[in-house]
Short mmCIF file of C-alpha atoms in Angstrom, two decimals:
data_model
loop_
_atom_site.label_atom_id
_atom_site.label_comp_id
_atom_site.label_asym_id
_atom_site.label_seq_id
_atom_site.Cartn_x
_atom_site.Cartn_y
_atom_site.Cartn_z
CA UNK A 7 110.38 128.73 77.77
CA UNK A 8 112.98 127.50 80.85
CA UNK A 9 111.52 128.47 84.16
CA UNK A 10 114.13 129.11 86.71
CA UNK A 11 113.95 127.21 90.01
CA UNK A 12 115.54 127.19 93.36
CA UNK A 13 115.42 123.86 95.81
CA UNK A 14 114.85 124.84 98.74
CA UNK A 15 115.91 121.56 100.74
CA UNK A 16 117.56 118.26 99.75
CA UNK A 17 116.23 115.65 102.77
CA UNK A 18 113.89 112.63 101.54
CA UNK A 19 111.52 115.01 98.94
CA UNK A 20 113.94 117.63 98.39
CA UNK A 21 116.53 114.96 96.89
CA UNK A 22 114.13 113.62 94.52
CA UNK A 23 112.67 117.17 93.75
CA UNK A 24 116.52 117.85 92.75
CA UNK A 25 116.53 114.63 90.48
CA UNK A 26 113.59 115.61 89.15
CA UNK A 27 114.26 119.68 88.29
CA UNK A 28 117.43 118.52 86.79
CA UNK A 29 116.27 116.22 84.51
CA UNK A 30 113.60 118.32 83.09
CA UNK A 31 114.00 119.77 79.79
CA UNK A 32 111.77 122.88 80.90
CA UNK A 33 113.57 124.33 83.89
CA UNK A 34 116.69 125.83 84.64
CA UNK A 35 118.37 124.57 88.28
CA UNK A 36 119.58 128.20 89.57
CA UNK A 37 120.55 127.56 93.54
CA UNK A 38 119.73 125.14 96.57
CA UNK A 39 119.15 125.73 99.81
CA UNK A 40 120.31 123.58 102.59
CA UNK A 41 119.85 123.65 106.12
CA UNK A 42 123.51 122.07 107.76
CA UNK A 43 127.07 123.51 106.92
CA UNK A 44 127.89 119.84 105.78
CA UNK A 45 125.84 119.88 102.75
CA UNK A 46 126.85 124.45 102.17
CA UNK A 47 129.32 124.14 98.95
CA UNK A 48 128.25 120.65 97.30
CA UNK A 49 127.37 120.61 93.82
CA UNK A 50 123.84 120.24 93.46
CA UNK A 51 124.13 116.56 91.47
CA UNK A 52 126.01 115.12 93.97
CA UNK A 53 123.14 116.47 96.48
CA UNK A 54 120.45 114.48 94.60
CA UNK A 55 122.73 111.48 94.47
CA UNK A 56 123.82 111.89 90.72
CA UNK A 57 127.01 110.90 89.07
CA UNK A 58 127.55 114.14 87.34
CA UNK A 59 128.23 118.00 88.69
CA UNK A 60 125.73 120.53 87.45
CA UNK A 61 127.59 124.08 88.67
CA UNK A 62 124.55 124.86 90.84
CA UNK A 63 126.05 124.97 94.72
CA UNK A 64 124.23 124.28 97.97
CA UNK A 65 124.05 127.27 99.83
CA UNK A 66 122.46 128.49 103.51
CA UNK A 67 122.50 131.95 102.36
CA UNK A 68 118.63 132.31 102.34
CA UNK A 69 118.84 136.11 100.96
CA UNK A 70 121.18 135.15 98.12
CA UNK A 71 118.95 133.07 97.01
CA UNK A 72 115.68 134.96 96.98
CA UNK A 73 118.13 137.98 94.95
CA UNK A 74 118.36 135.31 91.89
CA UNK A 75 114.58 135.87 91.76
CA UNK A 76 113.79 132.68 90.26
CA UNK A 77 110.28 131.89 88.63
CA UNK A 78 109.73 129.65 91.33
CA UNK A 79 110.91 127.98 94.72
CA UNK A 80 110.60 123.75 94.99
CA UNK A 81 109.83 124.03 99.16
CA UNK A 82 110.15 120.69 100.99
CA UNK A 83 112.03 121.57 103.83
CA UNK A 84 110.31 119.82 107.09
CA UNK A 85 107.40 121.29 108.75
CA UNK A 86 105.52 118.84 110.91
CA UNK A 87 107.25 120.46 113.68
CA UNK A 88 107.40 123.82 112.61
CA UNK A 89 104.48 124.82 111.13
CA UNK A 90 104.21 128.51 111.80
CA UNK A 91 108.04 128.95 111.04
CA UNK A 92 107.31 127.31 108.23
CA UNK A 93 104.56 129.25 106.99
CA UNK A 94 106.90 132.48 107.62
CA UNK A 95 109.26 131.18 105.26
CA UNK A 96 106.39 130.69 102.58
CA UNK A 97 105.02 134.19 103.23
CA UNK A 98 108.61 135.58 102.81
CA UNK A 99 109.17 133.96 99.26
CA UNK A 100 105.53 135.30 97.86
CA UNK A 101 106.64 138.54 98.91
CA UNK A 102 109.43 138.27 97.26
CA UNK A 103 107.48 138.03 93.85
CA UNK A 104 108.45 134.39 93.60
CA UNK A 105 105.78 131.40 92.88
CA UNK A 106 105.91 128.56 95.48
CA UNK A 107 105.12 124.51 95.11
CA UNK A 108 105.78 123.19 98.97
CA UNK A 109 105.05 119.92 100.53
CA UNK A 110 104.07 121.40 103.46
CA UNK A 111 102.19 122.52 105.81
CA UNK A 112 99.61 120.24 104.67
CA UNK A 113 96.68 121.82 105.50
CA UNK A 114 97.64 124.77 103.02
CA UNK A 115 96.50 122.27 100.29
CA UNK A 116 92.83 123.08 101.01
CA UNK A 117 92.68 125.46 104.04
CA UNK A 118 88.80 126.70 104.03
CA UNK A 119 86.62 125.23 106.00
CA UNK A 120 89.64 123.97 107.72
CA UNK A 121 91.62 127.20 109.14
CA UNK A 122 89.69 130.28 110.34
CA UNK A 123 89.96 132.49 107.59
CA UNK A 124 91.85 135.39 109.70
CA UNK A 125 94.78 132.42 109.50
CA UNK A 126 94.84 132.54 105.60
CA UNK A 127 93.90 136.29 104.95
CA UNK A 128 97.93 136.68 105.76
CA UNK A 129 99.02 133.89 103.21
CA UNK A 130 96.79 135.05 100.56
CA UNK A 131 98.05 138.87 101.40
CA UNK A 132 101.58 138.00 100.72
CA UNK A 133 101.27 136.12 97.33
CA UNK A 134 98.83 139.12 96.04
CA UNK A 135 101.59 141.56 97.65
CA UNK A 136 104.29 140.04 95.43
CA UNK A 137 102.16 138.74 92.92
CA UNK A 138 103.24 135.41 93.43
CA UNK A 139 101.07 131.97 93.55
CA UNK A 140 101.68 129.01 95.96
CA UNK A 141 100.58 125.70 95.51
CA UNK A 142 100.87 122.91 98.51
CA UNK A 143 100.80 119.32 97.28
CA UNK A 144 102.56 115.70 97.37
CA UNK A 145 100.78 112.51 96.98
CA UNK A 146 98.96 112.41 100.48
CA UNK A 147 97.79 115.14 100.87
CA UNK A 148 97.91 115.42 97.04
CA UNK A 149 97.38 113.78 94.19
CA UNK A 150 96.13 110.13 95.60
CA UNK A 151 92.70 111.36 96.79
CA UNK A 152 92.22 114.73 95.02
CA UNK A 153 92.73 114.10 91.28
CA UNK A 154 92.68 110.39 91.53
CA UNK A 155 89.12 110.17 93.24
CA UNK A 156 87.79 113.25 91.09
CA UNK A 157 88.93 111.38 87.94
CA UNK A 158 86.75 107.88 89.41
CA UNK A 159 83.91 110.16 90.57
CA UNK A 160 83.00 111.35 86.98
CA UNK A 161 82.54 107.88 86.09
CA UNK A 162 79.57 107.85 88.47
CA UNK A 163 75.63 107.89 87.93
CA UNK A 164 75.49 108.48 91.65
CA UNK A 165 77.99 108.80 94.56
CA UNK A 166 77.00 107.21 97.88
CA UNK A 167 79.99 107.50 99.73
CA UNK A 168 84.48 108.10 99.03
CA UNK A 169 86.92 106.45 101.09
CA UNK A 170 90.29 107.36 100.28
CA UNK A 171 92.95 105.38 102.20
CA UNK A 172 96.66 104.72 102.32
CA UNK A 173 97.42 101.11 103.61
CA UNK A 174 101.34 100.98 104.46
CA UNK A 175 104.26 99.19 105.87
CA UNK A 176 106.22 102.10 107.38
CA UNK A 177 109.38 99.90 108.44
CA UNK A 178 111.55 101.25 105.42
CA UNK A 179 110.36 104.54 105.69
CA UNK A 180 113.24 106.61 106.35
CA UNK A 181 112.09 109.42 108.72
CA UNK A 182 112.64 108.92 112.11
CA UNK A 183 111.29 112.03 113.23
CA UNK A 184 108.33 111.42 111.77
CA UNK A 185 107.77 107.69 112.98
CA UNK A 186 108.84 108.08 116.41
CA UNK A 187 108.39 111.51 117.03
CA UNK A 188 104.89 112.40 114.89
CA UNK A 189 103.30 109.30 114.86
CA UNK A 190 105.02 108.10 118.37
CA UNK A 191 105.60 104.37 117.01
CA UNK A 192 107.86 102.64 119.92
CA UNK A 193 105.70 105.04 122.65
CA UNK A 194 103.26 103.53 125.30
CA UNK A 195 99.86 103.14 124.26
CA UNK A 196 98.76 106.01 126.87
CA UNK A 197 101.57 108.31 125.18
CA UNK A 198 99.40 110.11 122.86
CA UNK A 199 102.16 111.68 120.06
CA UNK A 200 101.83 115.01 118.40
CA UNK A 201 99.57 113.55 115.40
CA UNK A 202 97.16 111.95 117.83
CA UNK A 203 96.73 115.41 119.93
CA UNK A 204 93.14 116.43 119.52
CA UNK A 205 91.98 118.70 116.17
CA UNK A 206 95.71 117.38 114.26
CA UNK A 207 94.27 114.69 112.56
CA UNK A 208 91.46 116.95 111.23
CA UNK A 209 93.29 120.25 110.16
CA UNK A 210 96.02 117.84 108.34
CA UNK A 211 93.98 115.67 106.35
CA UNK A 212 90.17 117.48 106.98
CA UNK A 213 91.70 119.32 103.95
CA UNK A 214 91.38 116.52 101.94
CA UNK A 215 87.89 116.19 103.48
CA UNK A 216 87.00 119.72 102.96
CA UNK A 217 88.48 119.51 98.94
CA UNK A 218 86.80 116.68 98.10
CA UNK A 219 83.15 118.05 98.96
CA UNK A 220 84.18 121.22 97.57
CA UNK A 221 84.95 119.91 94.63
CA UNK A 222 81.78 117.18 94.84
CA UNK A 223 79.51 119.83 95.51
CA UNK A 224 78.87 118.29 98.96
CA UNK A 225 77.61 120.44 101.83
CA UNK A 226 79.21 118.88 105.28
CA UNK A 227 77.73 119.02 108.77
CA UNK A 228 81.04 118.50 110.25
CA UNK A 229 84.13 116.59 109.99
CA UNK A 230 85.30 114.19 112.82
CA UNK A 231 88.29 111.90 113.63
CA UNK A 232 88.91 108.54 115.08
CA UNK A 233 92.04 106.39 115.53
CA UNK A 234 93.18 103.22 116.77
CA UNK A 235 96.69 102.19 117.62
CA UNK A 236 98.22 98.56 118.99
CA UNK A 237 101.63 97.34 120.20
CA UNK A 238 103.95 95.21 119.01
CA UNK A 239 103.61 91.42 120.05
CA UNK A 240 107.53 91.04 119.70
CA UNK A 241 110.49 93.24 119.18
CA UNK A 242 110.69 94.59 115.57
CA UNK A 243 113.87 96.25 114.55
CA UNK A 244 113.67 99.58 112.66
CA UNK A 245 116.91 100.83 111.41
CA UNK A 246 118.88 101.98 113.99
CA UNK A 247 115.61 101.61 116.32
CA UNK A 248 114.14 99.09 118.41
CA UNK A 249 110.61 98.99 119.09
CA UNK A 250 110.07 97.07 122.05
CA UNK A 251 106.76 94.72 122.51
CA UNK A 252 104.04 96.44 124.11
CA UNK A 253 104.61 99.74 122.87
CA UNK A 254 103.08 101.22 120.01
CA UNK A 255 103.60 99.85 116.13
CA UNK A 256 100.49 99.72 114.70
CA UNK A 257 98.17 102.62 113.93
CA UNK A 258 94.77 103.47 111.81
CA UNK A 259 92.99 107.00 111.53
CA UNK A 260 90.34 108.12 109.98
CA UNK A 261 88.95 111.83 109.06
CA UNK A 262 85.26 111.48 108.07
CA UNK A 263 83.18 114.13 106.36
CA UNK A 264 79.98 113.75 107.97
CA UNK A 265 76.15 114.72 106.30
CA UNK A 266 72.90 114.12 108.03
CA UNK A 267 74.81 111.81 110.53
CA UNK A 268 76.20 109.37 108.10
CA UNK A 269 80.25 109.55 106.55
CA UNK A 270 80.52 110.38 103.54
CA UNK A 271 83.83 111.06 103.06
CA UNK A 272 86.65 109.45 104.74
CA UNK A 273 90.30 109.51 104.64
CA UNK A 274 91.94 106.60 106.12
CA UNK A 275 95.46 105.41 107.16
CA UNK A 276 96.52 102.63 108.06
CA UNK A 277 100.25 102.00 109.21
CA UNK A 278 102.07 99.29 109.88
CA UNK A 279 105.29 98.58 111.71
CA UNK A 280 105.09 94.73 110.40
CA UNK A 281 102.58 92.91 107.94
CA UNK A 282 101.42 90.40 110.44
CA UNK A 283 100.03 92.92 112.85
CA UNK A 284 96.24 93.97 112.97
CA UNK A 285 95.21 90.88 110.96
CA UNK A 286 91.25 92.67 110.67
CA UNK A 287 92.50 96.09 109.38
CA UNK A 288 92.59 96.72 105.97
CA UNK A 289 95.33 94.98 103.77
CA UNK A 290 97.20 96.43 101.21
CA UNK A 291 97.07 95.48 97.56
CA UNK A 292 101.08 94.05 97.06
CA UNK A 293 102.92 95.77 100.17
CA UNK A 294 101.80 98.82 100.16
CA UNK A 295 99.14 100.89 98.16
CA UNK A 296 97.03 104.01 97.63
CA UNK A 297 93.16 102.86 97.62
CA UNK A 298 90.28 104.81 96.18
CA UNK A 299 86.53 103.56 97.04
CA UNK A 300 83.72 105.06 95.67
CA UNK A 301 80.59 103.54 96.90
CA UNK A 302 77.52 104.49 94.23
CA UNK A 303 76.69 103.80 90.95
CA UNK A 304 78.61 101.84 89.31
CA UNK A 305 80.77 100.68 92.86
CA UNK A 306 84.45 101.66 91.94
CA UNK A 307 87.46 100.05 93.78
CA UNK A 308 91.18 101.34 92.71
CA UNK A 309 94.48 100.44 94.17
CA UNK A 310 97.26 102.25 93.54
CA UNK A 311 100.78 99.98 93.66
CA UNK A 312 104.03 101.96 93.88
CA UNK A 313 107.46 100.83 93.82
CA UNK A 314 111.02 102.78 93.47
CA UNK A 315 113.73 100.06 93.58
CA UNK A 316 110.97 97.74 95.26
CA UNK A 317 110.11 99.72 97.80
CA UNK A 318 107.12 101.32 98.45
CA UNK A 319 107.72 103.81 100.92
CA UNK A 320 110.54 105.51 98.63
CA UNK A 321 108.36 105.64 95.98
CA UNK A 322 105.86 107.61 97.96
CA UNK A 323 108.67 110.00 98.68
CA UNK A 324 109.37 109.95 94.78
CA UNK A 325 105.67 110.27 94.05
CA UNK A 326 105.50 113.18 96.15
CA UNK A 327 108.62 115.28 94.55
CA UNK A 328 107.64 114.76 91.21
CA UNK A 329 103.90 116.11 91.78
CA UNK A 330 105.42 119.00 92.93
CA UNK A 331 108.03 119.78 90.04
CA UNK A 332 105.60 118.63 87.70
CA UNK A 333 103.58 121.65 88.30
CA UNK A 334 106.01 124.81 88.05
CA UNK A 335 104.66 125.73 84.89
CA UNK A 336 100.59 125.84 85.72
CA UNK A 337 101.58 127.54 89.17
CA UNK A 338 104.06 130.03 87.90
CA UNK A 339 101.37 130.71 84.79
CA UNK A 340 98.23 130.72 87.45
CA UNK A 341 96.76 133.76 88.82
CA UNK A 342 98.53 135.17 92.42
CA UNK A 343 97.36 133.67 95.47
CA UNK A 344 96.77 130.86 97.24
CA UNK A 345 96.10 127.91 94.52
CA UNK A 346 94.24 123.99 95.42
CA UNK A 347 94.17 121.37 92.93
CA UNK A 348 91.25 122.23 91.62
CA UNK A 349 92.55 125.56 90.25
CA UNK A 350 95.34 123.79 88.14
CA UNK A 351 95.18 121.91 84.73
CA UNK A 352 96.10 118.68 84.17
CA UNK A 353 100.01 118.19 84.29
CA UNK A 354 102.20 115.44 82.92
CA UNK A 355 105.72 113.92 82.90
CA UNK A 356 106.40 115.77 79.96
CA UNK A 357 109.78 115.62 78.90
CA UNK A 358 110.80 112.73 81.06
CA UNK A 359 110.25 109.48 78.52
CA UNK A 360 113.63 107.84 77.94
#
């Protein structure tokens, strides 16, 4: 069976989603989306960066696109400033009777517990309306600490305590509006950036939080959030970008799940504008990795490497397309509403070995 799929965006994910639909045997590229005129009329291959035309053309024609009725939408459009927009635009497609895998919001990967539930009565309204399922993934939130630390948990005899953490070098990351803007890297210590607002920290990644002790069986008391950022010692030059010393280029978070006062759970970042800053924060395995710690019985320790032409950051982009086109299938199969990880069966890169 060939599932029919619309892109809906073609920035850092959606280009790689578009690689990916197109090379996969079991789905059927029917339009793409695009958000600037530039991009309205280009053949969807040359989109993703491909040295071959597929027929498929970008379009901005939103309502064209939802008449195809396709099986499902790939949505990866930007939301970190948008949110509710966003969340609109998700809304509209389950309506529509079409199945959704999105990279964002975030917090829609695991909402309860996290969102009142008068915020995702509306969600889970639409997909039932249009019987219609829709999953939000990537690889962080996603599959780096809710399948990979599930996998290492049932390995345990007991389970004293999960850190989850990505450890990165974000100087070839190639979102501006996400390092300067989100994360406010370049900004004055006292400039506290949209991420580092109070309660962001903990309805992005408390999902994760609240997942994992669904999924552990773990009753939480509450689930806090702590951060730590430091400047630059010298200039460092990012892209087009300067960030000057003394302003902000180093930064560590945590979200901890918290039971009978100690942390349980903990999702941690750590970013880096440069390897040499914060010396005493956690190090990456290689130059950048995904790292699962279970503390317990047996102790488990697992770092995830990535590379896509050498470079990590890309590869976390790549990582994060492909988790969501791998799952078309399970989502458009699953039941209507609004689906977490634990709802899906295991999927594969079937049909990609060269």
């Amino acid at each position: 069976m060939k599932y029919r799929v619309v892109q809906w965006s073609t920035g850092n994910v959606g280009r790689r989603a578009l690689r990916n639909i197109i090379a996969r045997p079991e789905l059927d590229l029917v339009g793409v989306w695009v958000s600037s005129a530039e991009k309205a009329g280009k053949d969807a291959g040359e989109l993703a960066g491909l040295d071959r035309e597929t027929g498929v053309l970008a379009t901005q024609d939103a309502q064209a696109l939802l008449a195809l009725k396709p099986d499902c939408i790939v949505h990866t459009a930007m939301a970190d400033d948008r949110l509710m927009e966003a969340v609109e635009d998700l809304k509209t497609f389950l309506r529509a009777g079409i199945n959704v895998v999105s990279s964002s919001p975030v917090f829609l990967q695991f909402p309860y517990g996290t969102l009142p539930d008068e915020a995702i009565a509306p969600i889970v309204e639409a997909a039932e309306e249009g019987g219609a399922s829709l999953w939000v993934n990537g690889i962080d939130p996603g599959w780096a600490n809710d399948w990979l630390p599930l996998l290492l948990s049932s390995g345990s005899e007991r389970i004293d305590r999960v850190i989850c953490s990505e450890i990165m070098d974000y100087s070839t990351y190639d979102n501006p509006k996400v390092v300067f803007d989100i994360m406010g890297f370049g900004s004055k210590l006292e400039d506290l950036p949209m991420l580092l607002q109070p309660g962001i920290l903990t309805l992005a990644w408390g999902s994760v939080i609240r997942q994992l002790a669904a999924a552990l069986d773990i009753e939480l008391d509450s689930v806090t959030q702590h951060f730590e950022r430091l400047a630059a010692t010298d200039p460092i030059r990012i892209g087009s970008h300067t960030i000057e010393a003394g302003t902000a280029a180093a930064l560590r978070f945590q979200v901890h799940g918290i039971r009978d006062g100690r942390e349980i759970l903990t999702l941690e970042h750590v970013t880096r504008l440069h390897p040499d800053l914060a010396p005493d924060w956690p190090q990456p395995a290689g130059s950048g990795c995904y790292r699962v710690e279970i503390q317990g019985e047996p102790d488990y320790l697992l770092d995830l490497q990535l590379y896509s032409n050498g470079d990590h950051a890309e590869a976390g982009v790549v990582g994060t397309a492909a988790r969501l086109v791998s799952t078309i299938p399970a989502v458009v199969q699953a039941r209507p509403g609004l689906l977490t990880a634990m709802d899906l069966p295991l999927t594969t890169g079937r049909g990609l070995v060269s």
